[in-house]
Short mmCIF file of C-alpha atoms in Angstrom, two decimals:
data_model
loop_
_atom_site.label_atom_id
_atom_site.label_comp_id
_atom_site.label_asym_id
_atom_site.label_seq_id
_atom_site.Cartn_x
_atom_site.Cartn_y
_atom_site.Cartn_z
CA MET A 1043 0.00 0.00 0.00
CA ASP A 1044 1.37 3.66 0.32
CA GLU A 1045 4.13 5.07 1.07
CA ASN A 1046 5.23 7.91 3.36
CA LEU A 1047 2.81 6.63 6.02
CA THR A 1048 5.07 7.53 8.88
CA ARG A 1049 6.10 10.78 10.52
CA GLY A 1050 9.41 12.12 11.70
CA TYR A 1051 11.75 10.77 9.05
CA CYS A 1052 13.77 12.80 6.60
CA GLN A 1053 14.22 12.30 2.88
CA LEU A 1054 17.80 12.95 1.84
CA ARG A 1055 17.02 15.41 -0.89
CA SER A 1056 15.80 18.98 -0.99
CA PRO A 1057 15.14 21.00 -4.14
CA LYS A 1058 16.43 24.18 -2.51
CA LEU A 1059 19.80 22.88 -1.43
CA LYS A 1060 22.87 22.91 -3.62
CA LYS A 1061 24.32 19.52 -4.30
CA ARG A 1062 27.42 18.93 -2.27
CA PRO A 1063 29.47 15.79 -1.79
CA VAL A 1064 28.27 14.09 1.36
CA THR A 1065 30.97 13.01 3.75
CA SER A 1066 30.87 11.07 6.97
CA ARG A 1067 32.06 12.34 10.28
CA ASP A 1068 35.49 10.96 9.44
CA GLY A 1069 35.59 12.92 6.18
CA LEU A 1070 35.01 9.80 4.08
CA THR A 1071 32.63 9.53 1.14
CA PRO A 1072 29.44 7.46 1.63
CA PRO A 1073 29.80 3.68 1.32
CA HIS A 1074 28.87 2.20 -2.04
CA ASP A 1075 26.16 -0.35 -2.76
CA PRO A 1076 28.21 -3.12 -4.39
CA CYS A 1077 26.39 -4.82 -7.26
CA SER A 1078 23.16 -3.14 -6.01
CA CYS A 1079 22.97 -5.74 -3.26
CA ILE A 1080 21.24 -3.32 -0.88
CA TYR A 1081 18.74 -2.38 -3.59
CA LEU A 1082 17.93 -6.03 -4.35
CA GLY A 1083 17.77 -6.81 -0.65
CA LEU A 1084 15.15 -4.10 -0.15
CA VAL A 1085 13.18 -5.40 -3.15
CA LEU A 1086 12.98 -8.81 -1.48
CA ALA A 1087 12.42 -7.39 2.00
CA GLY A 1088 9.70 -5.12 0.66
CA ALA A 1089 7.98 -8.09 -0.94
CA GLY A 1090 7.65 -9.65 2.49
CA PHE A 1091 4.75 -7.55 3.73
CA LEU A 1092 2.46 -8.37 0.77
CA LEU A 1093 3.39 -12.05 0.45
CA PRO A 1094 0.81 -13.23 3.04
CA TYR A 1095 -2.17 -11.41 1.48
CA ASN A 1096 -1.17 -12.54 -2.01
CA SER A 1097 -0.95 -16.10 -0.69
CA PHE A 1098 -4.61 -15.98 0.30
CA ILE A 1099 -6.04 -14.52 -2.90
CA THR A 1100 -3.76 -16.53 -5.24
CA ALA A 1101 -5.02 -19.79 -3.75
CA VAL A 1102 -8.29 -18.88 -5.48
CA ASP A 1103 -8.88 -22.39 -6.83
CA TYR A 1104 -8.64 -23.90 -3.34
CA TYR A 1105 -10.99 -21.38 -1.75
CA GLN A 1106 -13.54 -21.60 -4.57
CA SER A 1107 -13.74 -25.36 -4.06
CA ARG A 1108 -13.63 -24.98 -0.25
CA PHE A 1109 -16.45 -22.41 -0.22
CA PRO A 1110 -18.41 -22.93 -3.46
CA GLY A 1111 -21.07 -20.41 -4.40
CA THR A 1112 -19.67 -17.71 -2.07
CA THR A 1113 -17.92 -14.37 -2.54
CA ILE A 1114 -14.84 -15.49 -0.60
CA ILE A 1115 -12.31 -13.66 -2.82
CA PHE A 1116 -14.36 -10.43 -2.70
CA ASP A 1117 -14.67 -10.76 1.08
CA MET A 1118 -10.97 -11.33 1.60
CA SER A 1119 -10.10 -8.30 -0.54
CA LEU A 1120 -12.54 -5.95 1.22
CA THR A 1121 -11.59 -7.25 4.69
CA TYR A 1122 -7.90 -6.67 4.04
CA ILE A 1123 -8.40 -3.15 2.68
CA ILE A 1124 -10.78 -1.94 5.42
CA VAL A 1125 -8.58 -3.27 8.22
CA ALA A 1126 -5.48 -1.86 6.52
CA PHE A 1127 -7.13 1.57 6.23
CA ILE A 1128 -7.97 1.60 9.96
CA SER A 1129 -4.47 0.37 10.77
CA VAL A 1130 -2.95 3.24 8.75
CA CYS A 1131 -4.77 5.77 10.91
CA ILE A 1132 -3.80 4.06 14.18
CA ASN A 1133 -0.23 3.53 13.04
CA ASN A 1134 0.22 7.23 12.20
CA ALA A 1135 -0.86 8.12 15.73
CA LEU A 1136 1.34 5.52 17.45
CA VAL A 1137 4.26 5.40 15.02
CA GLU A 1138 6.82 6.54 17.59
CA ALA A 1139 5.76 4.15 20.36
CA LEU A 1140 8.02 1.34 19.07
CA SER A 1141 11.29 1.37 17.18
CA LEU A 1142 11.33 0.68 13.45
CA PRO A 1143 12.97 -2.79 13.64
CA VAL A 1144 10.47 -3.85 16.31
CA ARG A 1145 7.50 -2.74 14.18
CA ILE A 1146 8.75 -4.58 11.10
CA THR A 1147 9.53 -7.72 13.13
CA PHE A 1148 6.04 -7.55 14.65
CA GLY A 1149 4.50 -7.53 11.17
CA TYR A 1150 6.57 -10.50 10.03
CA LEU A 1151 5.62 -12.52 13.13
CA LEU A 1152 1.89 -11.88 12.62
CA SER A 1153 2.14 -12.98 8.98
CA PHE A 1154 4.18 -16.06 9.85
CA VAL A 1155 1.77 -17.19 12.59
CA MET A 1156 -1.40 -16.62 10.53
CA LEU A 1157 -0.10 -18.48 7.49
CA LEU A 1158 1.03 -21.36 9.71
CA ILE A 1159 -2.38 -21.61 11.43
CA ILE A 1160 -4.27 -21.64 8.12
CA ALA A 1161 -1.90 -24.18 6.55
CA LEU A 1162 -2.09 -26.62 9.47
CA CYS A 1163 -5.56 -26.13 10.95
CA ASP A 1164 -7.60 -25.43 7.83
CA VAL A 1165 -5.78 -26.85 4.80
CA TRP A 1166 -4.17 -29.97 6.22
CA PHE A 1167 -6.10 -31.10 9.32
CA GLN A 1168 -9.34 -29.19 8.53
CA VAL A 1169 -10.31 -28.90 12.18
CA PHE A 1170 -12.89 -26.17 11.47
CA THR A 1171 -16.45 -26.60 10.26
CA HIS A 1172 -17.45 -24.99 6.95
CA ASP A 1173 -18.89 -21.82 8.47
CA MET A 1174 -16.20 -21.56 11.11
CA ALA A 1175 -13.46 -22.01 8.50
CA TYR A 1176 -14.93 -19.11 6.49
CA THR A 1177 -14.81 -16.85 9.56
CA VAL A 1178 -11.32 -17.98 10.55
CA THR A 1179 -10.02 -17.31 7.03
CA LEU A 1180 -11.36 -13.75 7.03
CA GLY A 1181 -10.02 -13.25 10.56
CA ALA A 1182 -6.57 -14.39 9.45
CA VAL A 1183 -6.69 -11.97 6.50
CA ALA A 1184 -7.64 -9.14 8.91
CA ILE A 1185 -4.72 -9.89 11.24
CA VAL A 1186 -2.35 -10.15 8.28
CA ALA A 1187 -3.61 -6.71 7.16
CA ILE A 1188 -2.63 -5.21 10.52
CA GLY A 1189 0.87 -6.66 10.36
CA SER A 1190 1.35 -5.74 6.70
CA THR A 1191 0.25 -2.14 7.27
CA VAL A 1192 2.64 -1.70 10.19
CA GLN A 1193 5.42 -3.16 8.07
CA GLN A 1194 4.63 -1.10 4.99
CA SER A 1195 4.58 2.22 6.83
CA SER A 1196 7.79 1.31 8.63
CA PHE A 1197 9.52 0.26 5.41
CA TYR A 1198 8.74 3.55 3.72
CA GLY A 1199 9.88 5.44 6.80
CA PHE A 1200 13.06 3.38 6.72
CA THR A 1201 13.78 3.94 3.02
CA SER A 1202 13.01 7.68 3.31
CA MET A 1203 16.31 7.89 5.20
CA LEU A 1204 18.11 6.39 2.18
CA PRO A 1205 18.64 7.80 -1.34
CA ARG A 1206 15.46 8.00 -3.40
CA ARG A 1207 15.97 4.88 -5.54
CA TYR A 1208 15.66 2.66 -2.46
CA THR A 1209 12.08 3.79 -1.88
CA GLN A 1210 11.35 2.69 -5.43
CA ALA A 1211 12.99 -0.65 -4.57
CA VAL A 1212 10.35 -1.31 -1.92
CA MET A 1213 7.59 -0.34 -4.36
CA THR A 1214 9.01 -2.84 -6.85
CA GLY A 1215 9.09 -5.42 -4.08
CA GLU A 1216 5.35 -4.99 -3.58
CA SER A 1217 4.73 -6.15 -7.15
CA ALA A 1218 7.41 -8.83 -6.87
CA ALA A 1219 5.39 -10.33 -4.00
CA GLY A 1220 2.44 -11.08 -6.26
CA LEU A 1221 4.71 -12.44 -8.98
CA LEU A 1222 6.56 -14.76 -6.58
CA ILE A 1223 3.33 -16.12 -5.13
CA SER A 1224 1.81 -16.66 -8.59
CA ILE A 1225 4.87 -18.66 -9.67
CA ASN A 1226 4.61 -20.62 -6.43
CA ARG A 1227 0.96 -21.49 -7.07
CA ILE A 1228 1.50 -22.43 -10.73
CA LEU A 1229 4.36 -24.80 -9.87
CA THR A 1230 2.66 -26.49 -6.91
CA LYS A 1231 -0.60 -26.97 -8.83
CA ALA A 1232 1.13 -28.21 -11.99
CA LEU A 1233 3.40 -30.71 -10.21
CA LEU A 1234 0.84 -32.17 -7.79
CA LYS A 1235 -2.74 -33.09 -8.70
CA ASP A 1236 -3.93 -33.62 -5.12
CA GLU A 1237 -5.46 -30.24 -4.21
CA LYS A 1238 -4.98 -30.70 -0.47
CA VAL A 1239 -1.30 -31.59 -0.82
CA ASN A 1240 -0.40 -28.91 -3.40
CA THR A 1241 -2.19 -26.22 -1.38
CA MET A 1242 -0.34 -27.27 1.78
CA ILE A 1243 3.01 -27.12 -0.02
CA PHE A 1244 1.98 -23.76 -1.52
CA PHE A 1245 1.45 -22.27 1.94
CA CYS A 1246 4.67 -23.83 3.25
CA VAL A 1247 6.65 -22.19 0.45
CA SER A 1248 4.94 -18.87 1.21
CA ILE A 1249 5.88 -19.19 4.87
CA SER A 1250 9.49 -19.91 3.89
CA LEU A 1251 9.56 -16.83 1.65
CA VAL A 1252 8.26 -14.64 4.49
CA TRP A 1253 11.00 -16.00 6.74
CA LEU A 1254 13.63 -15.33 4.05
CA CYS A 1255 12.41 -11.72 3.65
CA PHE A 1256 12.63 -11.26 7.41
CA ILE A 1257 16.27 -12.42 7.46
CA VAL A 1258 17.22 -10.31 4.43
CA PHE A 1259 15.78 -7.17 6.02
CA HIS A 1260 17.76 -7.55 9.25
CA VAL A 1261 20.96 -8.32 7.33
CA THR A 1262 20.40 -5.28 5.09
CA ARG A 1263 19.76 -2.80 7.90
CA ARG A 1264 23.05 -3.77 9.57
CA THR A 1265 25.18 -3.02 6.51
CA GLU A 1266 27.61 -0.11 6.55
CA PHE A 1267 25.74 1.56 3.67
CA VAL A 1268 22.41 1.68 5.53
CA ARG A 1269 23.94 2.61 8.89
CA PHE A 1270 25.75 5.55 7.29
CA TYR A 1271 22.59 7.11 5.84
CA VAL A 1272 20.49 6.40 8.93
CA SER A 1273 23.15 8.07 11.07
CA LEU A 1274 23.28 11.02 8.68
CA CYS A 1275 19.51 11.42 8.78
CA GLU A 1276 19.42 11.21 12.57
CA SER A 1277 22.08 13.92 12.72
CA ALA A 1278 19.98 16.09 10.41
CA GLY A 1279 16.96 15.50 12.63
CA LEU A 1280 18.94 16.58 15.70
CA ALA A 1281 20.01 19.76 13.89
CA GLU A 1282 16.37 20.52 13.12
CA ASP A 1283 15.47 19.97 16.76
CA GLN A 1284 18.09 22.53 17.75
CA ARG A 1285 16.51 25.05 15.37
CA GLY A 1286 13.12 24.51 16.92
CA ILE A 1287 11.73 22.39 14.08
CA THR A 1288 10.98 19.34 16.22
CA LYS A 1289 8.55 16.55 15.69
CA GLY A 1290 6.50 17.21 18.80
CA ASN A 1291 6.21 21.01 18.70
CA THR A 1292 2.85 22.66 18.23
CA TYR A 1293 4.60 25.55 16.48
CA THR A 1294 6.66 24.99 13.37
CA GLU A 1295 7.79 27.68 10.96
CA GLU A 1296 9.88 27.79 7.81
CA VAL A 1297 12.62 30.38 7.74
CA GLY A 1298 14.65 30.79 4.58
CA LEU A 1299 15.85 32.91 1.74
CA VAL A 1300 14.04 32.82 -1.56
CA ASP A 1301 16.33 31.54 -4.30
CA PHE A 1302 18.23 34.31 -6.07
CA GLN A 1303 17.26 34.63 -9.72
CA GLU A 1304 18.62 36.52 -12.68
CA PRO A 1305 16.85 39.78 -13.63
CA SER A 1306 15.76 38.21 -16.90
CA THR A 1307 13.43 35.93 -14.99
CA GLY A 1308 11.44 38.87 -13.73
CA GLN A 1309 12.13 38.09 -10.06
CA HIS A 1310 13.84 40.24 -7.46
CA TYR A 1311 17.20 39.47 -5.96
CA GLY A 1312 17.37 38.30 -2.40
CA VAL A 1313 13.84 38.44 -1.02
CA LEU A 1314 14.10 37.54 2.64
CA VAL A 1315 10.98 35.76 3.82
CA ILE A 1316 9.91 34.54 7.23
CA GLN A 1317 6.67 32.68 6.81
CA SER A 1318 4.48 29.93 8.11
CA PRO A 1319 4.21 26.92 5.84
CA THR A 1320 0.46 26.95 6.39
CA SER A 1321 -0.11 30.43 5.10
CA PRO A 1322 2.60 31.62 2.75
CA THR A 1323 0.79 34.72 1.56
CA ASP A 1324 -0.52 36.06 4.88
CA PRO A 1325 1.06 39.54 5.25
CA SER A 1326 0.82 39.37 9.03
CA ARG A 1327 3.23 36.43 8.97
CA GLN A 1328 6.03 37.57 6.74
CA PHE A 1329 8.71 40.24 6.57
CA GLU A 1330 10.36 41.03 3.26
CA ALA A 1331 13.63 42.84 2.64
CA LYS A 1332 13.73 43.53 -1.09
CA SER A 1333 16.65 44.35 -3.39
CA VAL A 1334 19.20 42.42 -1.34
CA HIS A 1335 21.94 41.52 -3.79
CA PRO A 1336 23.40 38.05 -3.20
CA VAL A 1337 26.94 39.41 -3.15
CA THR A 1338 26.70 42.70 -1.26
CA GLY A 1339 23.59 42.25 0.85
CA GLN A 1340 23.69 40.75 4.35
CA ALA A 1341 20.76 39.30 6.16
CA THR A 1342 20.65 36.92 9.08
CA VAL A 1343 17.70 35.32 10.82
CA ASN A 1344 17.75 34.19 14.45
CA ASP A 1345 15.76 31.20 15.64
CA ILE A 1346 12.04 31.57 16.08
CA THR A 1347 11.30 31.35 19.76
CA ARG A 1348 8.44 29.67 21.56
CA ALA A 1349 7.05 33.14 22.27
CA ASN A 1350 6.23 33.34 18.56
CA GLU A 1351 8.72 36.14 17.94
CA ALA A 1352 11.28 36.33 15.17
CA GLU A 1353 14.40 38.53 15.27
CA VAL A 1354 15.86 39.59 11.92
CA THR A 1355 19.21 41.28 11.37
CA PHE A 1356 19.29 43.08 8.03
CA GLN A 1357 22.15 45.38 7.00
CA GLY A 1358 23.04 46.06 10.62
CA GLN A 1359 19.44 46.84 11.64
CA HIS A 1360 17.55 44.63 14.12
CA TYR A 1361 13.89 43.91 13.56
CA LYS A 1362 11.41 42.00 15.68
CA MET A 1363 8.08 40.68 14.54
CA HIS A 1364 5.26 38.88 16.27
CA ILE A 1365 3.69 35.86 14.63
CA PRO A 1366 0.17 35.06 15.87
CA LYS A 1367 -0.40 31.75 17.59
CA VAL A 1368 -2.40 29.20 15.68
CA SER A 1369 -3.47 25.84 17.07
CA ALA A 1370 -1.51 22.82 15.87
CA PHE A 1371 -4.69 21.22 14.55
CA LYS A 1372 -5.65 24.28 12.50
CA LYS A 1373 -2.09 24.67 11.21
CA GLY A 1374 -2.10 21.04 10.15
CA LEU A 1375 -5.37 21.44 8.25
CA GLU A 1376 -4.15 24.62 6.58
CA MET A 1377 -0.92 22.97 5.48
CA ARG A 1378 -2.79 19.98 4.07
CA TYR A 1379 -5.08 22.35 2.18
CA GLU A 1380 -2.12 24.26 0.77
CA VAL A 1381 -0.30 21.10 -0.32
CA SER A 1382 -3.49 19.55 -1.71
CA ARG A 1383 -3.96 22.54 -4.01
CA THR A 1384 -0.66 21.64 -5.64
CA VAL A 1385 -0.77 17.83 -5.71
CA TRP A 1386 -4.51 17.32 -6.41
CA PRO A 1387 -3.88 15.90 -9.93
CA TYR A 1388 -1.65 13.26 -8.38
CA MET A 1389 -4.30 12.55 -5.73
CA VAL A 1390 -6.89 12.04 -8.47
CA SER A 1391 -4.49 9.84 -10.45
CA ILE A 1392 -3.59 7.51 -7.59
CA GLY A 1393 -7.21 7.24 -6.43
CA LEU A 1394 -8.51 6.44 -9.92
CA ALA A 1395 -5.71 3.98 -10.63
CA TYR A 1396 -6.47 1.80 -7.63
CA PHE A 1397 -10.24 2.27 -7.86
CA VAL A 1398 -10.26 0.71 -11.35
CA THR A 1399 -7.85 -2.04 -10.33
CA LEU A 1400 -9.80 -3.07 -7.22
CA CYS A 1401 -13.05 -3.10 -9.19
CA LEU A 1402 -11.61 -5.96 -11.23
CA PHE A 1403 -8.77 -7.55 -9.26
CA PRO A 1404 -8.95 -10.01 -7.62
CA GLY A 1405 -12.76 -10.35 -7.47
CA ILE A 1406 -14.04 -10.13 -11.06
CA GLU A 1407 -10.95 -11.85 -12.47
CA SER A 1408 -11.64 -14.81 -10.19
CA GLU A 1409 -15.15 -15.09 -11.72
CA VAL A 1410 -13.97 -15.51 -15.33
CA ILE A 1411 -14.81 -19.08 -16.32
CA SER A 1412 -12.98 -21.17 -18.87
CA CYS A 1413 -14.30 -24.52 -20.01
CA HIS A 1414 -10.91 -25.29 -21.56
CA ILE A 1415 -8.46 -24.75 -18.70
CA GLY A 1416 -10.92 -24.75 -15.78
CA THR A 1417 -9.55 -23.72 -12.41
CA TRP A 1418 -6.33 -22.60 -14.04
CA MET A 1419 -8.06 -19.54 -15.52
CA PRO A 1420 -8.22 -17.34 -12.36
CA ILE A 1421 -4.69 -18.45 -11.40
CA LEU A 1422 -3.42 -17.59 -14.88
CA LEU A 1423 -5.15 -14.19 -14.90
CA MET A 1424 -3.69 -13.27 -11.50
CA ALA A 1425 -0.24 -14.42 -12.58
CA VAL A 1426 -0.43 -12.33 -15.76
CA PHE A 1427 -1.62 -9.30 -13.78
CA ASN A 1428 1.16 -9.64 -11.21
CA LEU A 1429 3.84 -10.09 -13.88
CA PHE A 1430 2.87 -6.98 -15.82
CA ASP A 1431 2.20 -4.99 -12.66
CA PHE A 1432 5.80 -5.73 -11.74
CA ILE A 1433 6.97 -4.62 -15.21
CA GLY A 1434 4.92 -1.43 -14.89
CA LYS A 1435 6.57 -0.53 -11.60
CA VAL A 1436 10.02 -1.11 -13.08
CA VAL A 1437 9.16 1.18 -16.01
CA ALA A 1438 7.90 3.79 -13.52
CA SER A 1439 11.41 4.06 -12.09
CA VAL A 1440 12.51 5.80 -15.32
CA ASN A 1441 12.56 9.53 -14.59
CA TYR A 1442 9.90 11.43 -16.51
CA ASP A 1443 8.20 14.56 -15.20
CA TRP A 1444 4.59 14.02 -16.26
CA PRO A 1445 2.35 17.11 -16.63
CA PRO A 1446 -0.06 16.58 -13.70
CA CYS A 1447 -3.35 17.01 -15.58
CA ARG A 1448 -2.22 14.79 -18.47
CA LEU A 1449 -1.33 12.09 -15.96
CA ALA A 1450 -4.82 12.33 -14.41
CA VAL A 1451 -6.53 12.13 -17.82
CA LEU A 1452 -4.54 9.04 -18.88
CA THR A 1453 -5.36 7.37 -15.58
CA LEU A 1454 -9.04 8.14 -16.13
CA CYS A 1455 -8.87 6.32 -19.48
CA ARG A 1456 -8.31 3.05 -17.57
CA VAL A 1457 -12.00 3.11 -16.60
CA VAL A 1458 -12.79 1.55 -20.00
CA LEU A 1459 -11.19 -1.69 -18.73
CA VAL A 1460 -14.09 -2.20 -16.28
CA PRO A 1461 -16.86 -2.84 -18.84
CA LEU A 1462 -14.49 -4.71 -21.16
CA LEU A 1463 -13.39 -7.23 -18.53
CA MET A 1464 -16.96 -7.52 -17.28
CA LEU A 1465 -18.00 -8.64 -20.76
CA CYS A 1466 -15.55 -11.55 -20.34
CA ALA A 1467 -17.52 -12.78 -17.32
CA THR A 1468 -21.15 -11.84 -18.00
CA PRO A 1469 -23.52 -13.47 -18.50
CA ARG A 1470 -21.98 -16.26 -16.43
CA LEU A 1471 -23.17 -19.07 -18.69
CA SER A 1472 -22.30 -17.38 -21.98
CA PRO A 1473 -19.92 -14.36 -21.75
CA THR A 1474 -20.23 -11.68 -24.42
CA LEU A 1475 -16.48 -11.72 -25.17
CA LYS A 1476 -15.91 -15.43 -25.73
CA GLY A 1477 -12.58 -17.19 -25.68
CA ASP A 1478 -9.66 -17.27 -23.25
CA GLY A 1479 -7.61 -14.66 -25.10
CA TRP A 1480 -9.75 -11.62 -24.25
CA PRO A 1481 -9.48 -11.80 -20.44
CA ILE A 1482 -5.76 -12.53 -20.65
CA ILE A 1483 -5.08 -9.50 -22.90
CA LEU A 1484 -7.20 -7.23 -20.70
CA SER A 1485 -5.46 -8.54 -17.58
CA ILE A 1486 -2.09 -7.66 -19.16
CA ILE A 1487 -3.28 -4.09 -19.83
CA LEU A 1488 -4.76 -3.81 -16.34
CA GLY A 1489 -1.53 -4.99 -14.74
CA ILE A 1490 0.98 -2.86 -16.61
CA THR A 1491 -1.12 0.31 -16.29
CA ASN A 1492 -1.67 -0.33 -12.59
CA GLY A 1493 2.05 -0.79 -12.01
CA TYR A 1494 2.91 2.42 -13.87
CA PHE A 1495 0.09 4.79 -12.98
CA GLY A 1496 -0.05 3.43 -9.45
CA SER A 1497 3.61 4.33 -8.87
CA VAL A 1498 4.28 7.55 -10.79
CA PRO A 1499 1.92 9.76 -8.73
CA MET A 1500 3.44 8.44 -5.51
CA ILE A 1501 6.95 9.16 -6.76
CA LEU A 1502 6.21 12.67 -8.08
CA ALA A 1503 3.80 14.09 -5.51
CA PRO A 1504 6.17 14.49 -2.50
CA SER A 1505 8.55 16.58 -4.63
CA LYS A 1506 5.67 18.81 -5.82
CA GLY A 1507 4.40 19.83 -2.40
CA GLY A 1508 3.97 23.49 -3.28
CA THR A 1509 6.28 26.24 -2.12
CA HIS A 1510 7.20 24.47 1.09
CA ARG A 1511 10.16 22.35 0.02
CA HIS A 1512 11.06 20.99 3.42
CA THR A 1513 10.73 17.70 5.27
CA ILE A 1514 7.34 18.49 6.81
CA ALA A 1515 5.70 19.34 3.47
CA VAL A 1516 7.16 16.19 1.89
CA HIS A 1517 5.58 14.03 4.58
CA VAL A 1518 2.27 15.90 4.37
CA ALA A 1519 2.20 15.30 0.61
CA GLY A 1520 2.99 11.64 1.23
CA ASN A 1521 0.20 11.29 3.80
CA ILE A 1522 -2.32 13.01 1.52
CA MET A 1523 -1.37 10.66 -1.31
CA THR A 1524 -1.73 7.72 1.06
CA LEU A 1525 -5.25 8.86 1.93
CA SER A 1526 -6.18 9.11 -1.77
CA TYR A 1527 -4.61 5.71 -2.39
CA SER A 1528 -6.60 4.16 0.49
CA LEU A 1529 -9.85 5.76 -0.68
CA GLY A 1530 -9.29 4.34 -4.16
CA LEU A 1531 -8.68 0.87 -2.74
CA THR A 1532 -11.73 0.96 -0.45
CA THR A 1533 -14.21 2.37 -2.96
CA GLY A 1534 -12.91 0.02 -5.65
CA SER A 1535 -13.44 -3.01 -3.41
CA GLY A 1536 -16.95 -1.83 -2.60
CA ALA A 1537 -17.75 -1.27 -6.29
CA ALA A 1538 -16.56 -4.83 -7.02
CA TYR A 1539 -19.57 -6.15 -5.06
CA LEU A 1540 -21.91 -4.16 -7.30
CA LEU A 1541 -20.21 -5.62 -10.36
CA ASP A 1542 -20.61 -9.09 -8.87
CA VAL A 1543 -24.37 -8.47 -8.51
CA TRP A 1544 -24.38 -7.49 -12.19
CA LEU A 1545 -22.88 -10.90 -13.02
CA GLY A 1546 -25.86 -12.62 -11.42
CA PRO A 1547 -26.11 -15.41 -8.82
CA HIS A 1548 -23.14 -17.74 -8.32
CA GLN A 1549 -23.42 -21.20 -9.83
CA THR A 1550 -23.02 -24.15 -7.46
CA THR A 1551 -23.04 -26.64 -10.33
CA ASP A 1552 -20.94 -27.03 -13.45
CA PRO A 1553 -21.63 -23.92 -15.57
CA CYS A 1554 -20.00 -25.49 -18.63
CA ALA A 1555 -22.31 -28.50 -18.50
CA ILE A 1556 -25.35 -26.24 -18.04
CA SER A 1557 -24.46 -24.15 -21.09
CA ASN A 1558 -23.95 -27.38 -23.12
CA THR A 1559 -20.64 -26.09 -24.42
CA THR A 1560 -18.65 -29.01 -23.06
CA GLN A 1561 -18.80 -31.69 -20.41
CA PHE A 1562 -15.41 -30.63 -19.11
CA HIS A 1563 -15.69 -29.75 -15.41
CA PRO A 1564 -13.92 -26.44 -14.65
CA TYR A 1565 -13.52 -27.11 -10.96
CA ASN A 1566 -11.48 -30.27 -11.49
CA ALA A 1567 -9.57 -29.34 -14.64
CA THR A 1568 -5.85 -29.59 -15.13
CA PHE A 1569 -3.59 -29.12 -18.11
CA THR A 1570 -3.38 -32.16 -20.37
#
């Protein structure tokens, strides 16, 4: 899910700062990432928090035979997203209660335990009744959602302390999770015909992958490369605390010099501005000293005190100004409004991207019936989606500064995939778009566009947070994007139920036999 869910971390880039070689406290250059081992490690570690959920929905053939005639895949998707959304809100409030390694370890342990319980108690020994097993499955998905959300927010907080490409590594890992699990399911189902045995092995492999991701993360965070950047970020955070820009203060102001521009640009030299990030144009909150040449002019700004006073020294003259008190809650709302005015196209893009995807995946795709390949069809469609979603996220790592409105319009065009893929599943007994090729092609398009348009807005928005190019605005932009992302997921999952009603009642018997197209039973089919 989203990124930048946490507070109090710093991203090691700032558009207003000149690029300088970064050195350690010993005067050494930063450690290198040999053979991109740290990058690949974070891809695998990042895959860990979505592996459990993907394990549940990719075992679609098992759950459709375990709970025939139900909306089990729809229910698992909606349960995960609602619980994850609530967990995001709680996690943002309690993010500093536990250290980052503890939070990530907690998420891994929840995932490990839930997968183990389902594999042993439901798949292998089947100790639960039918109705109880349904409830336990949804409960396990809900608990996995809590752990995954805590992990995801912590991972993005962790990578925000590293160079930018490592945040993209975790995003790639999210797609890699679905791809790994799809490969796992295809191999276990192809090699073993016994559904109980191949499903048990499938879950065991998933548990092993979660354990591997856990080990890789702890090895990665202890490397010299990671420790250097974490130490550097913590030092930067301490310097901000000393300037009064602390995480817990109810009063936070931005003090800085507007970038000097050439006269040809139409802007003045050296405009000194002291302003609140929540109200950049309020004249009661800013003092300007115009025509200060960058070479001859002198201007210094002392720290803003808790008494809401600022002292400015300009060309030997001392000035004091009073900045009115504003409640932290109001300031937070004002800042979010200011940032939203700048990043709204990215908010629309990310919301639309995941709304369309969750309308169709995994629910509607699991309802596409094939009388030729049977239960392989939903598995194949999910595998194709995950593969091209992964490719889309890799392509998104290529730097390209999309015009915001054009990005939103292209994302809106994905809505056409909803009726097209629905025609591959409705009516249930005789779909309008016949043949296995149509749903596969549409799943490819859905996957690659989701990977690309689901990543680009997240990557671009934090760097477009309006005039306030500092750590706080970056995190506010990230949180706003996370909210839009979550709204898209939740509304998309809800809309999927309406689309399922459009498909008509679920069939508890062989739909292929009913339609007289073939006597081949789709719920027991294998490749021949």
